[in-house]
XYZ file of C-alpha atoms in Angstrom:
312
model
C -169.481 215.422 68.860
C -167.881 217.776 67.064
C -164.473 217.035 66.690
C -161.204 219.111 67.920
C -160.160 222.072 65.336
C -157.166 222.955 65.734
C -155.002 225.469 63.896
C -152.539 228.492 64.457
C -153.229 232.087 64.378
C -150.273 234.577 64.236
C -149.749 237.734 62.918
C -146.975 240.931 64.186
C -144.595 243.182 62.407
C -142.978 243.464 58.671
C -140.583 245.693 58.077
C -142.767 247.773 55.487
C -143.659 250.714 57.470
C -146.017 252.502 54.563
C -149.598 250.989 53.101
C -149.110 248.943 49.695
C -151.854 249.995 48.242
C -154.111 247.895 44.951
C -157.770 250.205 44.509
C -158.002 247.339 41.532
C -157.945 243.911 40.355
C -154.906 243.291 37.699
C -156.112 241.878 34.781
C -157.138 237.877 35.258
C -155.349 235.002 35.408
C -156.207 232.253 33.068
C -157.688 229.210 35.139
C -154.221 226.898 34.644
C -153.020 225.461 37.379
C -152.237 228.728 39.108
C -153.003 226.874 43.551
C -150.132 225.138 42.295
C -148.260 228.331 43.702
C -150.093 227.556 46.650
C -147.174 227.360 49.522
C -146.806 222.585 49.934
C -148.534 222.307 53.549
C -144.927 221.026 54.921
C -143.573 224.283 54.684
C -146.277 225.863 57.523
C -148.116 224.377 60.669
C -151.765 225.856 60.319
C -153.964 227.636 58.003
C -157.047 230.118 58.494
C -159.045 230.853 55.357
C -160.778 234.215 54.980
C -163.962 235.360 53.065
C -164.866 238.375 51.648
C -167.416 240.315 51.133
C -170.109 237.541 49.818
C -172.521 239.887 48.513
C -173.244 239.581 44.880
C -172.635 235.807 45.295
C -175.594 235.567 47.144
C -177.371 237.901 44.973
C -176.599 235.966 41.407
C -174.028 234.044 41.715
C -174.244 231.242 44.901
C -172.156 228.884 42.425
C -168.664 230.853 42.977
C -169.969 231.049 47.225
C -170.422 227.274 46.674
C -167.050 226.920 45.275
C -165.835 228.580 47.774
C -166.940 226.574 50.780
C -167.194 223.158 49.787
C -163.467 223.674 48.390
C -162.710 224.202 52.309
C -164.308 220.561 52.723
C -163.134 219.133 50.726
C -159.415 220.368 51.504
C -159.218 221.779 54.636
C -157.283 219.043 55.986
C -154.799 218.240 53.129
C -153.947 222.897 53.765
C -154.083 223.003 57.602
C -157.508 224.672 57.532
C -158.624 225.317 61.185
C -161.719 227.678 61.032
C -162.598 230.309 58.141
C -163.372 233.797 59.520
C -165.924 236.131 56.974
C -166.114 239.853 57.862
C -169.518 240.793 56.497
C -171.968 241.815 53.434
C -172.495 238.234 53.333
C -175.554 239.778 50.929
C -175.923 242.209 48.703
C -180.012 243.044 50.030
C -180.399 242.528 53.331
C -184.096 242.452 52.990
C -184.506 240.146 50.351
C -184.544 236.357 51.588
C -183.480 234.552 48.653
C -180.149 236.179 49.198
C -180.099 234.598 52.891
C -181.223 231.477 51.295
C -177.792 231.638 48.914
C -175.983 232.260 51.844
C -177.381 229.857 54.135
C -177.335 226.661 51.915
C -173.362 228.215 50.450
C -172.819 228.303 54.802
C -173.975 225.202 55.645
C -171.556 223.311 53.795
C -169.745 224.553 56.329
C -172.361 223.699 59.082
C -171.896 219.844 57.588
C -168.628 219.283 57.458
C -168.541 220.452 60.932
C -165.410 223.121 60.157
C -165.249 226.020 62.705
C -166.151 229.013 61.267
C -167.242 232.956 62.687
C -168.883 235.648 60.040
C -169.657 239.529 60.932
C -172.237 241.813 59.649
C -171.768 244.654 57.388
C -173.688 247.235 55.904
C -175.937 245.157 53.103
C -176.468 242.674 55.867
C -178.353 245.273 58.206
C -181.897 246.052 58.583
C -183.085 242.609 57.451
C -182.527 238.971 57.774
C -178.962 237.904 59.661
C -180.301 237.324 62.655
C -182.704 234.672 61.112
C -179.539 233.146 59.505
C -176.523 234.016 61.276
C -178.527 234.623 64.298
C -176.428 232.816 67.566
C -178.959 229.931 67.297
C -176.785 229.386 64.330
C -173.356 228.785 66.028
C -174.645 226.859 69.216
C -173.120 223.520 68.471
C -169.574 225.822 67.267
C -166.815 223.721 69.650
C -165.067 227.247 69.114
C -167.974 229.893 70.176
C -167.054 232.609 72.317
C -169.745 234.843 73.378
C -172.799 237.411 71.871
C -173.303 240.505 71.974
C -176.917 241.307 70.642
C -177.707 238.324 69.019
C -174.469 237.892 67.056
C -174.320 241.420 65.427
C -170.284 241.360 67.556
C -169.067 238.258 68.627
C -165.799 236.155 69.775
C -164.388 232.736 69.022
C -161.725 230.982 70.850
C -159.520 229.049 68.513
C -156.561 226.504 68.977
C -153.868 227.619 67.559
C -151.427 225.468 67.638
C -151.761 224.458 71.139
C -152.389 228.242 72.270
C -156.112 229.407 72.567
C -156.201 232.827 70.114
C -159.867 234.650 69.857
C -160.605 235.504 66.413
C -162.911 239.008 67.764
C -165.280 239.957 65.516
C -166.746 243.710 65.844
C -169.964 244.710 64.062
C -170.503 247.406 60.461
C -170.916 251.868 62.891
C -170.398 250.901 65.990
C -171.731 252.281 68.913
C -171.031 252.890 72.173
C -172.416 249.683 73.939
C -170.579 247.629 71.264
C -167.528 249.538 72.029
C -167.504 249.220 75.739
C -169.215 245.157 74.963
C -164.934 244.406 72.544
C -163.424 246.557 76.156
C -164.947 244.173 78.677
C -164.138 240.875 76.608
C -160.755 241.780 75.511
C -160.368 242.846 79.158
C -161.243 239.423 80.928
C -158.665 237.590 78.624
C -155.908 239.588 78.542
C -153.601 236.835 77.924
C -155.055 235.565 75.378
C -153.749 236.834 72.012
C -156.594 238.259 69.847
C -157.825 239.007 65.374
C -159.671 241.542 65.406
C -162.345 240.591 61.855
C -164.647 243.821 60.639
C -165.844 245.458 57.848
C -164.717 248.992 57.393
C -161.898 250.083 58.998
C -159.225 250.616 55.674
C -159.677 253.112 53.130
C -157.235 251.018 49.806
C -154.742 253.783 50.128
C -154.253 251.875 53.807
C -154.952 255.399 55.413
C -158.600 255.037 58.039
C -161.897 254.146 56.630
C -164.957 255.881 58.752
C -164.845 253.805 61.652
C -161.653 252.268 61.410
C -159.281 255.340 62.651
C -162.183 254.810 66.304
C -161.577 251.224 66.302
C -157.873 251.682 65.872
C -158.062 254.270 69.563
C -160.259 252.059 71.152
C -159.934 248.607 70.556
C -156.003 248.061 69.159
C -153.896 250.696 70.471
C -155.164 250.210 74.532
C -154.652 246.118 74.046
C -151.283 244.418 73.742
C -152.660 241.309 72.603
C -154.154 242.624 69.604
C -152.076 241.204 67.094
C -153.674 241.647 63.842
C -157.230 243.139 61.939
C -159.219 241.648 58.959
C -161.586 244.128 56.579
C -163.491 243.685 53.667
C -166.111 246.733 53.505
C -163.983 248.637 49.907
C -163.031 247.605 46.802
C -158.880 246.240 46.041
C -156.820 245.221 48.333
C -153.646 246.431 50.953
C -152.020 245.797 53.612
C -149.213 248.618 56.463
C -148.450 247.674 59.670
C -149.491 250.062 62.061
C -146.906 250.978 65.128
C -148.465 251.150 68.422
C -147.360 253.932 71.326
C -146.167 251.300 73.008
C -144.288 249.971 70.008
C -146.320 247.343 69.014
C -146.362 246.715 65.207
C -150.238 245.673 64.153
C -151.181 244.154 60.310
C -153.645 245.226 59.071
C -155.604 243.753 55.781
C -157.614 244.863 53.350
C -159.083 242.135 51.369
C -162.565 242.704 49.117
C -163.032 241.488 45.581
C -166.450 242.271 44.860
C -165.540 244.969 41.316
C -164.565 241.825 39.620
C -166.038 240.107 36.955
C -169.157 238.278 38.538
C -168.460 239.517 42.060
C -165.025 238.665 42.135
C -164.330 235.037 40.521
C -164.925 233.098 44.314
C -160.982 234.584 45.002
C -160.601 233.550 49.154
C -157.484 233.984 51.017
C -155.553 231.662 52.939
C -153.385 233.104 55.895
C -150.732 230.595 56.041
C -148.999 230.087 59.128
C -145.024 229.448 59.935
C -144.774 228.974 64.288
C -141.490 228.437 64.777
C -140.414 230.618 61.931
C -142.979 233.742 62.725
C -144.341 233.776 59.958
C -148.391 234.546 58.349
C -148.094 233.848 54.193
C -151.011 235.327 53.391
C -152.584 233.822 49.981
C -155.408 234.858 47.299
C -157.158 232.228 45.456
C -160.254 231.090 44.670
C -161.532 227.622 43.423
C -163.837 228.444 41.092
C -161.360 230.009 37.859
C -158.202 227.479 40.696
C -156.400 230.505 39.999
C -154.345 232.246 42.821
C -153.436 235.776 40.894
C -155.722 239.130 41.419
C -154.723 242.008 42.771
C -150.436 242.687 41.766
C -147.989 243.246 44.586
C -151.176 242.299 47.086
C -151.905 238.341 46.501
C -149.377 236.674 47.994
C -146.688 238.476 50.690
C -145.245 238.007 54.539
C -145.756 239.589 58.017
C -143.781 238.529 61.333
C -145.486 236.967 63.981
C -145.162 236.864 67.928
C -148.295 234.948 69.298
C -146.435 233.491 72.132
C -146.451 236.947 73.977
C -149.216 239.639 75.127
C -147.277 241.645 76.780
């Protein structure tokens, strides 16, 4: 039987009212002991790992993908990481099975370690082998897996966050009416559960809405008071802002995508670390391949305020 997983997930508002954007990576820092810049685990309660846009790892640099997931397995307990989310573009060419095999091997490290995670398809994953490798059957034994829409085209996970149940809601690339309807149904069925959305495309690097971003905000984020934050990739760069809704909520929206860097991003991922009593989420970047935590100047580390205690 797989062990129970406890994790802390909370986000809300900061004093930021405008987006902070970085469209291109800074010069990469050297591989010195930059991991020491990550917060001491004693200063937060739990963490989530976030893997954006691994497509070039699956295509040409599988060692970086392997390093990411192996690092999570090796360091998850020490760094209080209880869950990982992938925001899509798992592979670069959806019809190339060798890329899916690379991705499968990397993510299997999490499966073998009983480390809960969720994925969502990006534009590079559709019309290919996504369902063969990352359909709902892959997650049949997951302790957090909730409900799937069209064989994991969309799904949600229910995770224990320091005693609070939190929904990780994964929305597909190019949402159709039935995809919106499914998401609206799920949210209506869980009105008292805080929700974090993972979706491939949502923000541009200047913080404006990309493609379907405005529709997702209007139909999913704005009317559902339990939505706490949105995570996305797709556009090359990084930004975050805090969007104020009509009812006065402040919802953090965060974009991260490292694929435009050398070797498809050199293994950089995001760590979301939570101090529940202080109501903070501490965001950091880290590459297990480089043992480095400095990629995008101004967007590598920041903190947003949060309240998981209410969905009103």
